[in-house]
Tab-separated table of C-alpha atoms (C1' of nucleotides) in Angstrom:
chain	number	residue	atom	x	y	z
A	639	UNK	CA	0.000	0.000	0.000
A	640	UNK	CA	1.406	3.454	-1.053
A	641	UNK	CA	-0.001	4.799	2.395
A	642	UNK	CA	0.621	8.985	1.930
A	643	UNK	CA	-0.689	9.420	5.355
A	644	UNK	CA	2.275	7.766	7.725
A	645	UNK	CA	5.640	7.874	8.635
A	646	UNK	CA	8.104	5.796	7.559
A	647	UNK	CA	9.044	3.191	10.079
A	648	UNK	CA	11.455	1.447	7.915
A	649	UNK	CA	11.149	-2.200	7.394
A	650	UNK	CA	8.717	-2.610	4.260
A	651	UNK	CA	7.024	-5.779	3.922
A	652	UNK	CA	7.792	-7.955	0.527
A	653	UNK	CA	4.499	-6.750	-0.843
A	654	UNK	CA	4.974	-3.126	-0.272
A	655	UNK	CA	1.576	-2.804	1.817
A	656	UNK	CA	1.356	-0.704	4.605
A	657	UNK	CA	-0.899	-2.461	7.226
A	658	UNK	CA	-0.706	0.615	9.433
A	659	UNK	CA	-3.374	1.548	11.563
A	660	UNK	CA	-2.802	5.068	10.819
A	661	UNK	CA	-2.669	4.046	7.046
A	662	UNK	CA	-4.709	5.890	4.629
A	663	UNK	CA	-5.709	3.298	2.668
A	664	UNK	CA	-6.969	1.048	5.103
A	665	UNK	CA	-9.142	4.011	6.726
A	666	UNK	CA	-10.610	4.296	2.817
A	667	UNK	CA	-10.889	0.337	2.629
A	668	UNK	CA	-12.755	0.520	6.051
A	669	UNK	CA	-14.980	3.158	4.344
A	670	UNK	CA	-15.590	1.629	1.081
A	671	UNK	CA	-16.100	-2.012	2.148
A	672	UNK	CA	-18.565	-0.888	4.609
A	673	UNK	CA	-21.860	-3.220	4.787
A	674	UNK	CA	-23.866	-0.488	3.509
A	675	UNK	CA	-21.818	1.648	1.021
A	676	UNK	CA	-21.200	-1.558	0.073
A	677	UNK	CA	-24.505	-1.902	-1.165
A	678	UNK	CA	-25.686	1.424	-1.787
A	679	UNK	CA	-22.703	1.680	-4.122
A	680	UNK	CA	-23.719	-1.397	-5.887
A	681	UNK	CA	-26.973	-0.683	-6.724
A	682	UNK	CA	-26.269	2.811	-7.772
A	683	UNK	CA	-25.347	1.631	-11.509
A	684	UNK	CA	-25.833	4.565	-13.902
A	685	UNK	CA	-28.874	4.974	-12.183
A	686	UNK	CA	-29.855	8.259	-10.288
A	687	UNK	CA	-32.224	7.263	-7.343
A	688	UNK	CA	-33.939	8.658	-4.770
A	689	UNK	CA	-33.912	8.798	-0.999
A	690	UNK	CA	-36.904	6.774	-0.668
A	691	UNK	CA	-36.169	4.347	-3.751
A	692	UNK	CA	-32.548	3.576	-1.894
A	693	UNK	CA	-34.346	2.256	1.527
A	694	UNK	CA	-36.319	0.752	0.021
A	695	UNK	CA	-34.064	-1.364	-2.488
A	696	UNK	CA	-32.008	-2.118	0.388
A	697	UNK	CA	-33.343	-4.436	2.668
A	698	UNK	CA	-32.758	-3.873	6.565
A	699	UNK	CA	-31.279	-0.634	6.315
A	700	UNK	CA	-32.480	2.037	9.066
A	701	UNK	CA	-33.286	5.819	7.496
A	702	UNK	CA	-30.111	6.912	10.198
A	703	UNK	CA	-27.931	4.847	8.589
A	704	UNK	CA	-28.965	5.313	4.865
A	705	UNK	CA	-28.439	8.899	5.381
A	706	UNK	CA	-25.183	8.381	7.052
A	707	UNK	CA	-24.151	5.856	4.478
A	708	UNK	CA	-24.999	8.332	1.491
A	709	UNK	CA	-23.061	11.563	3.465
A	710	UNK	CA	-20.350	9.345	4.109
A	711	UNK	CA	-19.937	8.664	0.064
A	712	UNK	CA	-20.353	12.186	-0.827
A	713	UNK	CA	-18.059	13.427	1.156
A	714	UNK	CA	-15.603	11.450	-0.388
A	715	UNK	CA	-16.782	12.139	-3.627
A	716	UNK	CA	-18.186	8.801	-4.863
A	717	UNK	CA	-22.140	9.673	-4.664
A	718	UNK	CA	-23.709	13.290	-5.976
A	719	UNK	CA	-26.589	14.546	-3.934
A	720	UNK	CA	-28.580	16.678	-6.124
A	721	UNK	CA	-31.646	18.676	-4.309
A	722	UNK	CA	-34.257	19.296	-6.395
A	723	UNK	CA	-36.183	22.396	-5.061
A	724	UNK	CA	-39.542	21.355	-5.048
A	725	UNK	CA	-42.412	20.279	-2.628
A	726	UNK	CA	-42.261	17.468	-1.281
A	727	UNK	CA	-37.905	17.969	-1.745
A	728	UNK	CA	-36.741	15.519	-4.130
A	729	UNK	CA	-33.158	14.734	-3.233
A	730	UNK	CA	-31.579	12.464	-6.108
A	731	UNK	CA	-28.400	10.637	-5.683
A	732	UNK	CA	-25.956	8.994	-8.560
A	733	UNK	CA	-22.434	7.951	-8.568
A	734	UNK	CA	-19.540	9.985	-9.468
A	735	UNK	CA	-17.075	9.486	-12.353
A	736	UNK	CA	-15.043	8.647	-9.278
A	737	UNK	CA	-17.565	6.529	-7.672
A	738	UNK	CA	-18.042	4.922	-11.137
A	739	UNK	CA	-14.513	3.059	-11.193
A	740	UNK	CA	-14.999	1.790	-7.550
A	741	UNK	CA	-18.679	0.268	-9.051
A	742	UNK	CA	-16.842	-2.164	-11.301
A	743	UNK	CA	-14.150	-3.334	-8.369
A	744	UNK	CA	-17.497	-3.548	-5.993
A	745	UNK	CA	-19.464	-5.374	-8.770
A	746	UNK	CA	-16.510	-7.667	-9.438
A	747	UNK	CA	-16.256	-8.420	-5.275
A	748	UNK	CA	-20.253	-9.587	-5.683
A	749	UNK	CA	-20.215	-11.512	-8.594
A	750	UNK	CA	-17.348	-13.092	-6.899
A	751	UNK	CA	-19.657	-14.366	-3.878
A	752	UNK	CA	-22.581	-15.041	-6.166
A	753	UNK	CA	-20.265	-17.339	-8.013
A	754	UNK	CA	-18.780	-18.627	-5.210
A	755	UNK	CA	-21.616	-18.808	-2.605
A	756	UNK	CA	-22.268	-22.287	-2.765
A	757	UNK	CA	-17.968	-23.442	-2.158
A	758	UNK	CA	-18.420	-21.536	0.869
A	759	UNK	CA	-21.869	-22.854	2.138
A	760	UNK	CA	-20.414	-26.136	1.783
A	761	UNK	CA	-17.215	-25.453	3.393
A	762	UNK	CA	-19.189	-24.012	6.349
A	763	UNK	CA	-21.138	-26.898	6.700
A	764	UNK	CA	-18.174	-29.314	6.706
A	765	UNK	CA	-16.407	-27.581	8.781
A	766	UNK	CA	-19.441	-27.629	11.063
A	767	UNK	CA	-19.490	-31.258	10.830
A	768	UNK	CA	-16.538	-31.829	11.289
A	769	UNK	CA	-16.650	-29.395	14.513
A	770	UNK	CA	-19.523	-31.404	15.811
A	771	UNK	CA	-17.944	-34.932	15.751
A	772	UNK	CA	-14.733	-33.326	17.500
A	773	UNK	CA	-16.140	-32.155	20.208
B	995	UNK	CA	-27.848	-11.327	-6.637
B	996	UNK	CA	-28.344	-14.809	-7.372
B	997	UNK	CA	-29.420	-15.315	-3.844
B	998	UNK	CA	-29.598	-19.411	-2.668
B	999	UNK	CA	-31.177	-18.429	0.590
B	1000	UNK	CA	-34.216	-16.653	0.483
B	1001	UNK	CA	-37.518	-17.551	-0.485
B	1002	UNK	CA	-39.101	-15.287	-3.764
B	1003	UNK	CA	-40.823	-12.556	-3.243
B	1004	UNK	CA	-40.821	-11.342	-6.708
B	1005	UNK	CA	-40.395	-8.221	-8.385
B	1006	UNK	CA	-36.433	-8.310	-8.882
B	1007	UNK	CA	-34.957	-5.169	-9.241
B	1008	UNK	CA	-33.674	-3.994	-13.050
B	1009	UNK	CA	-30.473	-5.575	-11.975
B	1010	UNK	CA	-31.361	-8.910	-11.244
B	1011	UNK	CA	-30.191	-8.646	-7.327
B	1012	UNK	CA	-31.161	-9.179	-4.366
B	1013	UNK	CA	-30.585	-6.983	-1.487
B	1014	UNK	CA	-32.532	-8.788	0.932
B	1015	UNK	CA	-31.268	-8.798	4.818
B	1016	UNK	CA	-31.527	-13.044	4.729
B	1017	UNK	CA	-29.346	-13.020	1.616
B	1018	UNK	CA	-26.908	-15.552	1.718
B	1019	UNK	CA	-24.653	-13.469	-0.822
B	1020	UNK	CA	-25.361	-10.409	1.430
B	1021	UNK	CA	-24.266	-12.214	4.503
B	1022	UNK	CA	-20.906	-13.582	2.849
B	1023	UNK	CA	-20.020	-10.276	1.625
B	1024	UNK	CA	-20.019	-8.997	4.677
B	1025	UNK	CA	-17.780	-11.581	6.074
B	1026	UNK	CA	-15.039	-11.214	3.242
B	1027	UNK	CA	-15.764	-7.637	3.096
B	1028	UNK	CA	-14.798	-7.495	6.414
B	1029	UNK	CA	-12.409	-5.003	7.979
B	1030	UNK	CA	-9.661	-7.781	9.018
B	1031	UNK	CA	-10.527	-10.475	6.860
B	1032	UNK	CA	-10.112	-7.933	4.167
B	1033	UNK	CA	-6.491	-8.051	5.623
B	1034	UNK	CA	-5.799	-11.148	5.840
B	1035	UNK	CA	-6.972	-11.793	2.923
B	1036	UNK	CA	-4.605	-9.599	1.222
B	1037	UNK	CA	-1.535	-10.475	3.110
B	1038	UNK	CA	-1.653	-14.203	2.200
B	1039	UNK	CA	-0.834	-14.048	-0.911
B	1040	UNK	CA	0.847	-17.755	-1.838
B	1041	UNK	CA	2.962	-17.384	1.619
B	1042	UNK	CA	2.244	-19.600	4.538
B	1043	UNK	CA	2.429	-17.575	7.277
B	1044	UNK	CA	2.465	-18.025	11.069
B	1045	UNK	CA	0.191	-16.352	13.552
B	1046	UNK	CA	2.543	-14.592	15.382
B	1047	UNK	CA	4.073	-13.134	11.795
B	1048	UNK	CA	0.327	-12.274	10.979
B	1049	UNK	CA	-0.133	-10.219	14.168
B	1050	UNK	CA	3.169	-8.578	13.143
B	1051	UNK	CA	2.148	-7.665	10.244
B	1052	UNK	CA	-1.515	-6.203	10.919
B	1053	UNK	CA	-0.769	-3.502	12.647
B	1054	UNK	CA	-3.896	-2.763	15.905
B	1055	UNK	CA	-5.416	-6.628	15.487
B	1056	UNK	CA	-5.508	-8.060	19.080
B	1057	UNK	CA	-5.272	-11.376	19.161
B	1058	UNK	CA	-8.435	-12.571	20.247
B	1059	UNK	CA	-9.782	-10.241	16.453
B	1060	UNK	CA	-6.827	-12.787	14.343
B	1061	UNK	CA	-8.402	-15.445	16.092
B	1062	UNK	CA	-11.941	-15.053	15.155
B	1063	UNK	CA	-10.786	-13.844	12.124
B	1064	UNK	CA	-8.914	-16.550	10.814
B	1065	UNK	CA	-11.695	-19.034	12.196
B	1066	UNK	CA	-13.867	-17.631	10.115
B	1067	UNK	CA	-12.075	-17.689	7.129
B	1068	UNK	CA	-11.059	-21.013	7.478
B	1069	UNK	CA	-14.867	-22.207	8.361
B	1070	UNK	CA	-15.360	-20.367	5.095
B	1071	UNK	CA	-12.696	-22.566	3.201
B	1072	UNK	CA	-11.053	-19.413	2.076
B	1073	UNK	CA	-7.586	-19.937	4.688
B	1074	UNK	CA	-5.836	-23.521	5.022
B	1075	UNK	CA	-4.800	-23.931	8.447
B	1076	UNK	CA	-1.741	-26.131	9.403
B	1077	UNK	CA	-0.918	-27.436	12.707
B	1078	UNK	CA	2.816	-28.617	13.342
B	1079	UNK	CA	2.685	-30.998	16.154
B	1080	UNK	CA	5.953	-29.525	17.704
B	1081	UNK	CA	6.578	-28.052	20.874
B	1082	UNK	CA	5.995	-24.483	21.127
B	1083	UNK	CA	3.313	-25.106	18.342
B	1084	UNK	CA	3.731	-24.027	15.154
B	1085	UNK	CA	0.683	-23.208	12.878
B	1086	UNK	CA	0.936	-21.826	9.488
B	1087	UNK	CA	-2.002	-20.164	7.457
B	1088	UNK	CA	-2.304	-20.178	3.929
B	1089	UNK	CA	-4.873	-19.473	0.841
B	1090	UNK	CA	-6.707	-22.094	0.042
B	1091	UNK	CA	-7.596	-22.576	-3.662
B	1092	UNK	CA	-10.736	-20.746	-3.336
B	1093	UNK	CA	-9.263	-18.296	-1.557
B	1094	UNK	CA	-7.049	-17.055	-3.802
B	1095	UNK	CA	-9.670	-16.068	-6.137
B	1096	UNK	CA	-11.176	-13.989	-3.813
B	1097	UNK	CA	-7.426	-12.773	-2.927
B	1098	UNK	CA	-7.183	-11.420	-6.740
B	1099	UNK	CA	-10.615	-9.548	-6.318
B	1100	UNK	CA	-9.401	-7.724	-3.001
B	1101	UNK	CA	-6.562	-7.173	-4.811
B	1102	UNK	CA	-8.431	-4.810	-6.910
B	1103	UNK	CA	-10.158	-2.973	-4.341
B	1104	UNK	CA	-6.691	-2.569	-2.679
B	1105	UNK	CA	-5.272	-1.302	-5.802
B	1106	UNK	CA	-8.074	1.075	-6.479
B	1107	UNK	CA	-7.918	2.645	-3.046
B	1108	UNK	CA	-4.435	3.240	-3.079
B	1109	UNK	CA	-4.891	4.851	-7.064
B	1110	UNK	CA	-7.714	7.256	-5.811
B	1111	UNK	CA	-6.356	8.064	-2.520
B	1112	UNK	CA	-5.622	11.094	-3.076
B	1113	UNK	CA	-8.949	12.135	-5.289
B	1114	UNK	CA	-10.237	10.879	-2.132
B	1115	UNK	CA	-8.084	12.922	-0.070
B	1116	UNK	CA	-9.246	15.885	-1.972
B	1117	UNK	CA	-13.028	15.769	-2.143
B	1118	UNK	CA	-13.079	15.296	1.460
B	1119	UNK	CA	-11.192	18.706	1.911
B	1120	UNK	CA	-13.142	20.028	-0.576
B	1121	UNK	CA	-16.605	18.672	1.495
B	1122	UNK	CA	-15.467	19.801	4.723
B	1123	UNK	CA	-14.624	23.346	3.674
B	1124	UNK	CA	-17.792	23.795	1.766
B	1125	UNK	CA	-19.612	22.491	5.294
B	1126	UNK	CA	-17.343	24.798	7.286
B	1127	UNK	CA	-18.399	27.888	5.449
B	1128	UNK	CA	-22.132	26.814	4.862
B	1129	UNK	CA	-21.953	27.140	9.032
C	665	DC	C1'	3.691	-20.086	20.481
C	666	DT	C1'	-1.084	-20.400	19.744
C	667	DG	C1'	-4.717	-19.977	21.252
C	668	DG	C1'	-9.468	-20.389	24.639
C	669	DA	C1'	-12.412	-18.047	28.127
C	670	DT	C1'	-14.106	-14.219	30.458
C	671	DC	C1'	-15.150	-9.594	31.537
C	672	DC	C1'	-16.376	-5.169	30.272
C	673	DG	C1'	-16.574	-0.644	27.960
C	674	DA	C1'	-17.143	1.932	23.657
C	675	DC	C1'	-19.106	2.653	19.725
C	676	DA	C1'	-22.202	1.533	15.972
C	677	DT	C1'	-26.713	0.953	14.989
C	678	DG	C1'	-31.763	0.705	15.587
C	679	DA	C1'	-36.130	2.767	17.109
C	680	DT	C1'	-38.779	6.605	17.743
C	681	DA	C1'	-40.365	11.203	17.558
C	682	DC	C1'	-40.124	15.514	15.410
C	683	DT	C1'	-39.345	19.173	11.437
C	684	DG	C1'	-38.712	22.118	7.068
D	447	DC	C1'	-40.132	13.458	1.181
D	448	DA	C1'	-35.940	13.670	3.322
D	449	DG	C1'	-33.991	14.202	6.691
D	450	DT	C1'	-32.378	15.659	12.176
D	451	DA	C1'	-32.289	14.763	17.140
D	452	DT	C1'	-32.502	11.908	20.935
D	453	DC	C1'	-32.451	7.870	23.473
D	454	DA	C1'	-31.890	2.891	23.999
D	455	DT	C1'	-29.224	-1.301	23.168
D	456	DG	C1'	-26.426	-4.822	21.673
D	457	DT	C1'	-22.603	-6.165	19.451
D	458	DC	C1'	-17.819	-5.802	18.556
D	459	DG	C1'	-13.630	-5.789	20.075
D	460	DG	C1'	-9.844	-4.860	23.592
D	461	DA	C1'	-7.652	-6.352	27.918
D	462	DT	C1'	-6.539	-9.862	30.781
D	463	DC	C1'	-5.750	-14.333	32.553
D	464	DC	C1'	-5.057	-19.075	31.806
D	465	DA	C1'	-3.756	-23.541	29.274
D	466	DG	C1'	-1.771	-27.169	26.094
DNA sequence: CTGGATCCGACATGATACTG
DNA sequence: CAGTATCATGTCGGATCCAG
């Protein structure tokens, strides 16, 4: 990790990652790979959608933290918040160019799992099995 | 999402996913999409590494969090763990397979955080002098 | 060295009520 | 409709001690 934010202790690992805590890039990776940006990221595909349409496309998701999910990603300038001056407010929200490249690397993460879901469900329950004859 | 878990409720959204809380797909990405896992992940890239050289190398992981964290990525069948029966133990952790396809796609996500860092970096100033002034 | 078990506090999150 | 504010809570995770 190219980590701008820390010192430099010396010492780099053979794959050049900083695993600082005070690293930049994990703070971001703690961001991005939140449960919910995670999501709301995902789903915002070319698509511009609204307050409302967001909660309810995402299951389980509590109005705090969709609107501290969404802040969260415009602040660091992956979601546009556009306020449409009307009555009722219509508040409209849409990725970024910048937001746009991170869609494709969170895309590629899901299809990964959807591929993939049914290796791990069976390693789980193995691994279960197994658990429950050892003890 | 091609979702395994949950029963249909129809009307799929125009992307074909499901964002539903009992999501099987949901659930799993939040386990690999973890903060430390995400870590983990990363770092074992074709090395075998020991616990002790993990804990070195994530910097702020206690080790009751590499504990957990490795069980669950080995319950997962993404992390091959070795036990050397020698005294003091030795146990080595490693990618399984399946695993390192998921390492490639974290990969990514690592790479594009550390590319846009700084865009990052930016809009963030840029948001919280725009919110400083607007108070 | 590699954990397991326990305790406990902090923070993240949910629920609810209220507002422009 | 799209939030904000407040309060309640429960989980995560750190610290510590112990064991094989």
């Amino acid at each position: 990790m190219n980590c701008a934010n820390s010192v430099d202790y010396g010492d780099p690992d053979p794959f050049q990652w900083d695993t600082r805590e005070d690293c930049q890039v994990r703070q971001i990776l703690d961001r991005v790979a939140d449960k919910w940006s995670l999501l709301v990221i995902a789903l915002l595909d070319s698509r511009r959608l609204r307050f409302t349409e967001l909660r309810r496309e995402i299951d389980g998701i509590s109005q705090r933290m969709l609107t501290v999910t969404l802040r969260q990603l415009e602040r660091d300038g992956l979601v546009q918040r556009t306020v449409h001056p009307v009555v009722p407010p219509r508040v409209e929200y849409e990725l970024t160019p910048l937001g746009g490249t991170l869609h494709t690397t969170i895309r590629s993460l899901v299809t990964w799992t959807e591929e993939h879901q049914n290796e791990i469900a069976a390693a789980r329950a193995a691994y279960d099995e197994r658990e429950a004859r050892g003890v």
